[in-house]
Amino acid sequence: NAGVTQTPKFQVLKTGQSMTLQCAQDMNHEYMSWYRQDPGMGLRLIHYSVGAGITDQGEVPNGYNVSRSTTEDFPLRLLSAAPSQTSVYFCASSYSSSGANTGELFFGEGSRLTVL
Amino acid sequence: AQSVTQLDSHVSVSEGTPVLLRCNYSSSYSPSLFWYVQHPNKGLQLLLKYTSAATLVKGINGFEAEFKKSETSFHLTKPSAHMSDAAEYFCVVRENNYGQNFVFGPGTRLSVLP
């Protein structure tokens, strides 16, 4: 009963380095998303996907890339890390509906990233 | 486009007294509404959700919320606060329109005093 699995839980990078945050879900959810959480700013959407092969930008996409080659996986790539990307990152998934009774978001446990 | 306002950034109550966390939303379509709780250094956990069924929704740990369309509100309540309720609470809206995203309020930090 894994749900949404994020790795790594903690990471320290130097400015300019690249890395990938992994996210996998085993609930066959169509919708997957990445958020960053910063003090006093709630959760802000970085990128999202409504199905394999389909991705789109959220509120704060700059400096991040995503891909969705399978239903299960939705990795987030930092291309050239900057101190402003120091944050806690959450991956979340949901059943996607075209009508009423949409499902809730299921969250991973978070990844704390520090960029020096 | 949808948006969420949480009217209080911080609420402080005494243990055993009622809790009221306020949330107002705007939405162009019939929305789904959610409350999530986040304890320090933890992930987000769903407390309850409204998805166009009963307007009074009961959740986990004694919390409930009432959807009031005329007031565009979805306030979270609990009759008696417990120390373990101290956490950050997020109100979230999702429009029931394919491809629309979840929009989070800024959060309300609940402190429970002994």
PDB file of C-alpha atoms in Angstrom:
ATOM      1  CA  ASN A   1       0.000   0.000   0.000  1.00  0.00           C
ATOM      2  CA  ALA A   2       2.744   2.450  -1.048  1.00  0.00           C
ATOM      3  CA  GLY A   3       0.654   5.375  -2.416  1.00  0.00           C
ATOM      4  CA  VAL A   4       2.965   8.198  -3.547  1.00  0.00           C
ATOM      5  CA  THR A   5       6.693   7.637  -3.093  1.00  0.00           C
ATOM      6  CA  GLN A   6       9.225  10.444  -3.337  1.00  0.00           C
ATOM      7  CA  THR A   7      12.991  10.181  -3.315  1.00  0.00           C
ATOM      8  CA  PRO A   8      15.307  11.456  -1.985  1.00  0.00           C
ATOM      9  CA  LYS A   9      13.944  12.828   1.294  1.00  0.00           C
ATOM     10  CA  PHE A  10      16.894  15.173   1.747  1.00  0.00           C
ATOM     11  CA  GLN A  11      19.399  16.599  -0.706  1.00  0.00           C
ATOM     12  CA  VAL A  12      22.088  19.270  -0.593  1.00  0.00           C
ATOM     13  CA  LEU A  13      23.299  20.732  -3.872  1.00  0.00           C
ATOM     14  CA  LYS A  14      25.777  23.354  -4.918  1.00  0.00           C
ATOM     15  CA  THR A  15      24.694  26.202  -7.170  1.00  0.00           C
ATOM     16  CA  GLY A  16      24.708  25.079 -10.789  1.00  0.00           C
ATOM     17  CA  GLN A  17      24.367  21.374 -10.122  1.00  0.00           C
ATOM     18  CA  SER A  18      21.487  19.414 -11.604  1.00  0.00           C
ATOM     19  CA  MET A  19      19.394  16.713 -10.027  1.00  0.00           C
ATOM     20  CA  THR A  20      16.168  14.774 -10.373  1.00  0.00           C
ATOM     21  CA  LEU A  21      13.501  14.294  -7.724  1.00  0.00           C
ATOM     22  CA  GLN A  22      11.726  11.015  -8.294  1.00  0.00           C
ATOM     23  CA  CYS A  23       8.006  10.468  -7.803  1.00  0.00           C
ATOM     24  CA  ALA A  24       6.049   7.269  -8.304  1.00  0.00           C
ATOM     25  CA  GLN A  25       2.451   6.326  -7.521  1.00  0.00           C
ATOM     26  CA  ASP A  26       0.795   2.917  -7.604  1.00  0.00           C
ATOM     27  CA  MET A  27      -2.856   4.030  -7.633  1.00  0.00           C
ATOM     28  CA  ASN A  28      -3.212   4.342 -11.420  1.00  0.00           C
ATOM     29  CA  HIS A  29      -3.897   8.061 -11.050  1.00  0.00           C
ATOM     30  CA  GLU A  30      -4.037  10.118 -14.231  1.00  0.00           C
ATOM     31  CA  TYR A  31      -3.207  13.432 -12.556  1.00  0.00           C
ATOM     32  CA  MET A  32       0.225  14.046 -11.038  1.00  0.00           C
ATOM     33  CA  SER A  33       1.811  17.269  -9.872  1.00  0.00           C
ATOM     34  CA  TRP A  34       4.767  18.864  -8.164  1.00  0.00           C
ATOM     35  CA  TYR A  35       4.527  21.619  -5.551  1.00  0.00           C
ATOM     36  CA  ARG A  36       7.066  23.584  -3.632  1.00  0.00           C
ATOM     37  CA  GLN A  37       6.390  24.805  -0.118  1.00  0.00           C
ATOM     38  CA  ASP A  38       8.123  27.855   1.271  1.00  0.00           C
ATOM     39  CA  PRO A  39       7.495  29.530   4.645  1.00  0.00           C
ATOM     40  CA  GLY A  40       4.476  31.828   4.557  1.00  0.00           C
ATOM     41  CA  MET A  41       3.651  31.019   0.938  1.00  0.00           C
ATOM     42  CA  GLY A  42       1.653  27.801   1.158  1.00  0.00           C
ATOM     43  CA  LEU A  43       2.044  25.328  -1.692  1.00  0.00           C
ATOM     44  CA  ARG A  44       2.757  26.552  -5.199  1.00  0.00           C
ATOM     45  CA  LEU A  45       2.270  24.403  -8.279  1.00  0.00           C
ATOM     46  CA  ILE A  46       5.400  23.860 -10.368  1.00  0.00           C
ATOM     47  CA  HIS A  47       4.285  21.429 -13.106  1.00  0.00           C
ATOM     48  CA  TYR A  48       1.471  18.994 -13.557  1.00  0.00           C
ATOM     49  CA  SER A  49       0.379  16.181 -15.837  1.00  0.00           C
ATOM     50  CA  VAL A  50      -3.091  14.874 -16.714  1.00  0.00           C
ATOM     51  CA  GLY A  51      -1.800  11.654 -18.257  1.00  0.00           C
ATOM     52  CA  ALA A  52       1.186   9.900 -19.811  1.00  0.00           C
ATOM     53  CA  GLY A  53       2.807  12.090 -22.451  1.00  0.00           C
ATOM     54  CA  ILE A  54       1.007  15.253 -21.298  1.00  0.00           C
ATOM     55  CA  THR A  55       2.616  17.885 -19.072  1.00  0.00           C
ATOM     56  CA  ASP A  56       1.971  21.544 -18.427  1.00  0.00           C
ATOM     57  CA  GLN A  57       3.330  24.427 -16.407  1.00  0.00           C
ATOM     58  CA  GLY A  58       1.978  25.578 -13.098  1.00  0.00           C
ATOM     59  CA  GLU A  59       2.501  28.795 -11.207  1.00  0.00           C
ATOM     60  CA  VAL A  60       6.287  28.622 -10.745  1.00  0.00           C
ATOM     61  CA  PRO A  61       7.804  26.464 -13.544  1.00  0.00           C
ATOM     62  CA  ASN A  62      11.050  28.323 -14.242  1.00  0.00           C
ATOM     63  CA  GLY A  63      14.168  26.260 -13.610  1.00  0.00           C
ATOM     64  CA  TYR A  64      12.308  22.955 -13.558  1.00  0.00           C
ATOM     65  CA  ASN A  65      11.556  20.282 -16.155  1.00  0.00           C
ATOM     66  CA  VAL A  66       9.197  17.326 -16.024  1.00  0.00           C
ATOM     67  CA  SER A  67       8.271  14.376 -18.190  1.00  0.00           C
ATOM     68  CA  ARG A  68       5.557  11.708 -17.969  1.00  0.00           C
ATOM     69  CA  SER A  69       6.539   8.648 -19.941  1.00  0.00           C
ATOM     70  CA  THR A  70       4.418   6.288 -17.818  1.00  0.00           C
ATOM     71  CA  THR A  71       1.278   6.644 -15.702  1.00  0.00           C
ATOM     72  CA  GLU A  72       3.242   5.756 -12.567  1.00  0.00           C
ATOM     73  CA  ASP A  73       6.266   8.094 -12.717  1.00  0.00           C
ATOM     74  CA  PHE A  74       6.613  11.872 -12.761  1.00  0.00           C
ATOM     75  CA  PRO A  75      10.198  13.022 -12.160  1.00  0.00           C
ATOM     76  CA  LEU A  76      11.097  16.662 -11.511  1.00  0.00           C
ATOM     77  CA  ARG A  77      14.425  17.872 -12.866  1.00  0.00           C
ATOM     78  CA  LEU A  78      16.350  20.879 -11.641  1.00  0.00           C
ATOM     79  CA  LEU A  79      18.481  21.941 -14.562  1.00  0.00           C
ATOM     80  CA  SER A  80      20.946  24.285 -12.833  1.00  0.00           C
ATOM     81  CA  ALA A  81      20.199  24.634  -9.144  1.00  0.00           C
ATOM     82  CA  ALA A  82      19.975  28.082  -7.579  1.00  0.00           C
ATOM     83  CA  PRO A  83      19.692  29.094  -3.891  1.00  0.00           C
ATOM     84  CA  SER A  84      16.134  30.321  -4.645  1.00  0.00           C
ATOM     85  CA  GLN A  85      15.186  26.696  -5.251  1.00  0.00           C
ATOM     86  CA  THR A  86      15.883  25.800  -1.635  1.00  0.00           C
ATOM     87  CA  SER A  87      12.501  24.490  -0.557  1.00  0.00           C
ATOM     88  CA  VAL A  88      10.444  21.479   0.399  1.00  0.00           C
ATOM     89  CA  TYR A  89       9.032  19.707  -2.643  1.00  0.00           C
ATOM     90  CA  PHE A  90       5.893  17.596  -2.672  1.00  0.00           C
ATOM     91  CA  CYS A  91       4.673  15.255  -5.341  1.00  0.00           C
ATOM     92  CA  ALA A  92       0.931  14.568  -5.397  1.00  0.00           C
ATOM     93  CA  SER A  93      -1.462  12.533  -7.493  1.00  0.00           C
ATOM     94  CA  SER A  94      -5.197  12.336  -7.971  1.00  0.00           C
ATOM     95  CA  TYR A  95      -7.887  10.536  -9.848  1.00  0.00           C
ATOM     96  CA  SER A  96      -8.734  12.879 -12.710  1.00  0.00           C
ATOM     97  CA  SER A  97     -12.374  13.310 -13.615  1.00  0.00           C
ATOM     98  CA  SER A  98     -14.081  15.281 -16.335  1.00  0.00           C
ATOM     99  CA  GLY A  99     -17.141  15.880 -14.196  1.00  0.00           C
ATOM    100  CA  ALA A 100     -18.267  16.053 -10.609  1.00  0.00           C
ATOM    101  CA  ASN A 101     -16.851  14.148  -7.642  1.00  0.00           C
ATOM    102  CA  THR A 102     -13.209  14.678  -8.423  1.00  0.00           C
ATOM    103  CA  GLY A 103     -10.826  12.898  -6.121  1.00  0.00           C
ATOM    104  CA  GLU A 104      -8.519  14.375  -3.587  1.00  0.00           C
ATOM    105  CA  LEU A 105      -4.755  14.802  -3.840  1.00  0.00           C
ATOM    106  CA  PHE A 106      -2.565  12.128  -2.345  1.00  0.00           C
ATOM    107  CA  PHE A 107       0.815  13.452  -1.236  1.00  0.00           C
ATOM    108  CA  GLY A 108       4.267  12.041  -0.933  1.00  0.00           C
ATOM    109  CA  GLU A 109       6.222  12.673   2.251  1.00  0.00           C
ATOM    110  CA  GLY A 110       8.241  15.514   0.745  1.00  0.00           C
ATOM    111  CA  SER A 111      11.815  16.170  -0.315  1.00  0.00           C
ATOM    112  CA  ARG A 112      13.827  18.835   1.471  1.00  0.00           C
ATOM    113  CA  LEU A 113      16.285  20.457  -0.918  1.00  0.00           C
ATOM    114  CA  THR A 114      19.030  22.871   0.074  1.00  0.00           C
ATOM    115  CA  VAL A 115      21.040  24.712  -2.565  1.00  0.00           C
ATOM    116  CA  LEU A 116      24.251  26.288  -1.332  1.00  0.00           C
TER     117      LEU A 116
ATOM    118  CA  ALA B   1     -10.210  30.849 -12.352  1.00  0.00           C
ATOM    119  CA  GLN B   2     -10.501  29.604  -8.829  1.00  0.00           C
ATOM    120  CA  SER B   3      -8.932  31.117  -5.718  1.00  0.00           C
ATOM    121  CA  VAL B   4      -8.911  30.483  -1.984  1.00  0.00           C
ATOM    122  CA  THR B   5      -8.737  32.879   0.952  1.00  0.00           C
ATOM    123  CA  GLN B   6      -7.982  31.733   4.450  1.00  0.00           C
ATOM    124  CA  LEU B   7      -8.970  34.636   6.603  1.00  0.00           C
ATOM    125  CA  ASP B   8      -6.629  33.973   9.515  1.00  0.00           C
ATOM    126  CA  SER B   9      -2.944  33.200   9.209  1.00  0.00           C
ATOM    127  CA  HIS B  10      -2.797  32.123  12.874  1.00  0.00           C
ATOM    128  CA  VAL B  11      -5.480  30.950  15.277  1.00  0.00           C
ATOM    129  CA  SER B  12      -4.832  30.224  18.930  1.00  0.00           C
ATOM    130  CA  VAL B  13      -7.297  28.320  21.144  1.00  0.00           C
ATOM    131  CA  SER B  14      -7.235  26.678  24.535  1.00  0.00           C
ATOM    132  CA  GLU B  15      -7.455  22.919  24.822  1.00  0.00           C
ATOM    133  CA  GLY B  16     -11.074  21.820  25.082  1.00  0.00           C
ATOM    134  CA  THR B  17     -12.500  24.927  23.377  1.00  0.00           C
ATOM    135  CA  PRO B  18     -14.018  25.058  19.873  1.00  0.00           C
ATOM    136  CA  VAL B  19     -11.958  25.532  16.738  1.00  0.00           C
ATOM    137  CA  LEU B  20     -13.053  27.627  13.762  1.00  0.00           C
ATOM    138  CA  LEU B  21     -10.775  27.999  10.720  1.00  0.00           C
ATOM    139  CA  ARG B  22     -12.259  30.130   7.982  1.00  0.00           C
ATOM    140  CA  CYS B  23     -12.048  29.586   4.242  1.00  0.00           C
ATOM    141  CA  ASN B  24     -13.666  31.438   1.353  1.00  0.00           C
ATOM    142  CA  TYR B  25     -13.296  30.487  -2.270  1.00  0.00           C
ATOM    143  CA  SER B  26     -14.122  31.676  -5.727  1.00  0.00           C
ATOM    144  CA  SER B  27     -14.806  29.329  -8.609  1.00  0.00           C
ATOM    145  CA  SER B  28     -16.295  29.605 -12.074  1.00  0.00           C
ATOM    146  CA  TYR B  29     -17.539  26.030 -11.974  1.00  0.00           C
ATOM    147  CA  SER B  30     -19.036  23.743  -9.373  1.00  0.00           C
ATOM    148  CA  PRO B  31     -16.069  23.141  -7.070  1.00  0.00           C
ATOM    149  CA  SER B  32     -14.712  20.334  -4.999  1.00  0.00           C
ATOM    150  CA  LEU B  33     -13.325  21.577  -1.689  1.00  0.00           C
ATOM    151  CA  PHE B  34     -10.836  20.010   0.672  1.00  0.00           C
ATOM    152  CA  TRP B  35      -9.143  20.624   4.004  1.00  0.00           C
ATOM    153  CA  TYR B  36      -5.650  19.255   4.572  1.00  0.00           C
ATOM    154  CA  VAL B  37      -3.580  19.218   7.737  1.00  0.00           C
ATOM    155  CA  GLN B  38       0.193  19.346   7.967  1.00  0.00           C
ATOM    156  CA  HIS B  39       2.000  18.653  11.203  1.00  0.00           C
ATOM    157  CA  PRO B  40       5.530  20.064  11.587  1.00  0.00           C
ATOM    158  CA  ASN B  41       8.026  18.502   9.187  1.00  0.00           C
ATOM    159  CA  LYS B  42       5.389  16.131   7.846  1.00  0.00           C
ATOM    160  CA  GLY B  43       3.455  15.671   4.620  1.00  0.00           C
ATOM    161  CA  LEU B  44      -0.138  16.729   4.003  1.00  0.00           C
ATOM    162  CA  GLN B  45      -3.030  14.597   5.166  1.00  0.00           C
ATOM    163  CA  LEU B  46      -6.618  14.901   3.973  1.00  0.00           C
ATOM    164  CA  LEU B  47      -9.030  15.899   6.753  1.00  0.00           C
ATOM    165  CA  LEU B  48     -12.226  15.997   4.721  1.00  0.00           C
ATOM    166  CA  LYS B  49     -13.660  16.780   1.300  1.00  0.00           C
ATOM    167  CA  TYR B  50     -16.803  18.176  -0.274  1.00  0.00           C
ATOM    168  CA  THR B  51     -17.674  16.867  -3.742  1.00  0.00           C
ATOM    169  CA  SER B  52     -21.280  18.012  -4.386  1.00  0.00           C
ATOM    170  CA  ALA B  53     -22.951  15.543  -2.042  1.00  0.00           C
ATOM    171  CA  ALA B  54     -24.019  16.516   1.515  1.00  0.00           C
ATOM    172  CA  THR B  55     -23.118  20.107   2.385  1.00  0.00           C
ATOM    173  CA  LEU B  56     -22.072  19.193   5.944  1.00  0.00           C
ATOM    174  CA  VAL B  57     -18.987  17.057   5.692  1.00  0.00           C
ATOM    175  CA  LYS B  58     -17.479  15.061   8.540  1.00  0.00           C
ATOM    176  CA  GLY B  59     -13.795  14.255   8.540  1.00  0.00           C
ATOM    177  CA  ILE B  60     -11.200  12.561  10.648  1.00  0.00           C
ATOM    178  CA  ASN B  61     -10.316  13.455  14.253  1.00  0.00           C
ATOM    179  CA  GLY B  62     -13.681  15.112  14.943  1.00  0.00           C
ATOM    180  CA  PHE B  63     -13.383  17.858  12.317  1.00  0.00           C
ATOM    181  CA  GLU B  64     -16.238  18.914  10.091  1.00  0.00           C
ATOM    182  CA  ALA B  65     -16.923  21.605   7.506  1.00  0.00           C
ATOM    183  CA  GLU B  66     -20.025  23.069   5.922  1.00  0.00           C
ATOM    184  CA  PHE B  67     -20.223  24.078   2.277  1.00  0.00           C
ATOM    185  CA  LYS B  68     -22.259  27.287   1.904  1.00  0.00           C
ATOM    186  CA  LYS B  69     -22.639  28.195  -1.731  1.00  0.00           C
ATOM    187  CA  SER B  70     -24.395  31.502  -1.061  1.00  0.00           C
ATOM    188  CA  GLU B  71     -21.477  32.643   1.109  1.00  0.00           C
ATOM    189  CA  THR B  72     -18.785  30.857  -0.959  1.00  0.00           C
ATOM    190  CA  SER B  73     -17.419  29.506   2.298  1.00  0.00           C
ATOM    191  CA  PHE B  74     -16.113  26.191   3.596  1.00  0.00           C
ATOM    192  CA  HIS B  75     -15.199  26.800   7.232  1.00  0.00           C
ATOM    193  CA  LEU B  76     -13.570  24.051   9.285  1.00  0.00           C
ATOM    194  CA  THR B  77     -14.779  23.413  12.837  1.00  0.00           C
ATOM    195  CA  LYS B  78     -14.155  21.118  15.752  1.00  0.00           C
ATOM    196  CA  PRO B  79     -16.130  21.215  19.011  1.00  0.00           C
ATOM    197  CA  SER B  80     -13.183  20.649  21.338  1.00  0.00           C
ATOM    198  CA  ALA B  81      -9.530  21.232  20.518  1.00  0.00           C
ATOM    199  CA  HIS B  82      -6.852  18.748  21.484  1.00  0.00           C
ATOM    200  CA  MET B  83      -3.140  19.447  21.846  1.00  0.00           C
ATOM    201  CA  SER B  84      -2.481  17.121  18.912  1.00  0.00           C
ATOM    202  CA  ASP B  85      -4.530  19.428  16.649  1.00  0.00           C
ATOM    203  CA  ALA B  86      -1.730  21.995  16.628  1.00  0.00           C
ATOM    204  CA  ALA B  87      -0.659  22.115  12.967  1.00  0.00           C
ATOM    205  CA  GLU B  88      -0.977  24.013   9.690  1.00  0.00           C
ATOM    206  CA  TYR B  89      -4.308  23.724   7.890  1.00  0.00           C
ATOM    207  CA  PHE B  90      -4.858  24.286   4.191  1.00  0.00           C
ATOM    208  CA  CYS B  91      -8.128  24.892   2.379  1.00  0.00           C
ATOM    209  CA  VAL B  92      -8.038  23.697  -1.234  1.00  0.00           C
ATOM    210  CA  VAL B  93     -10.414  24.153  -4.170  1.00  0.00           C
ATOM    211  CA  ARG B  94     -10.619  22.247  -7.422  1.00  0.00           C
ATOM    212  CA  GLU B  95     -13.010  23.119 -10.177  1.00  0.00           C
ATOM    213  CA  ASN B  96     -14.916  20.156 -11.610  1.00  0.00           C
ATOM    214  CA  ASN B  97     -13.678  20.810 -15.081  1.00  0.00           C
ATOM    215  CA  TYR B  98     -11.265  18.426 -16.732  1.00  0.00           C
ATOM    216  CA  GLY B  99      -7.639  19.475 -16.447  1.00  0.00           C
ATOM    217  CA  GLN B 100      -8.182  22.098 -13.783  1.00  0.00           C
ATOM    218  CA  ASN B 101      -5.735  22.147 -10.947  1.00  0.00           C
ATOM    219  CA  PHE B 102      -5.974  22.276  -7.204  1.00  0.00           C
ATOM    220  CA  VAL B 103      -5.533  25.731  -5.712  1.00  0.00           C
ATOM    221  CA  PHE B 104      -4.263  26.023  -2.154  1.00  0.00           C
ATOM    222  CA  GLY B 105      -4.996  28.707   0.356  1.00  0.00           C
ATOM    223  CA  PRO B 106      -2.014  30.207   2.202  1.00  0.00           C
ATOM    224  CA  GLY B 107      -2.663  28.146   5.308  1.00  0.00           C
ATOM    225  CA  THR B 108      -3.755  28.780   8.896  1.00  0.00           C
ATOM    226  CA  ARG B 109      -1.494  27.828  11.757  1.00  0.00           C
ATOM    227  CA  LEU B 110      -3.466  26.479  14.696  1.00  0.00           C
ATOM    228  CA  SER B 111      -1.927  26.707  18.154  1.00  0.00           C
ATOM    229  CA  VAL B 112      -3.539  24.869  21.071  1.00  0.00           C
ATOM    230  CA  LEU B 113      -2.738  26.177  24.535  1.00  0.00           C
ATOM    231  CA  PRO B 114      -2.868  23.940  27.612  1.00  0.00           C
TER     232      PRO B 114
END
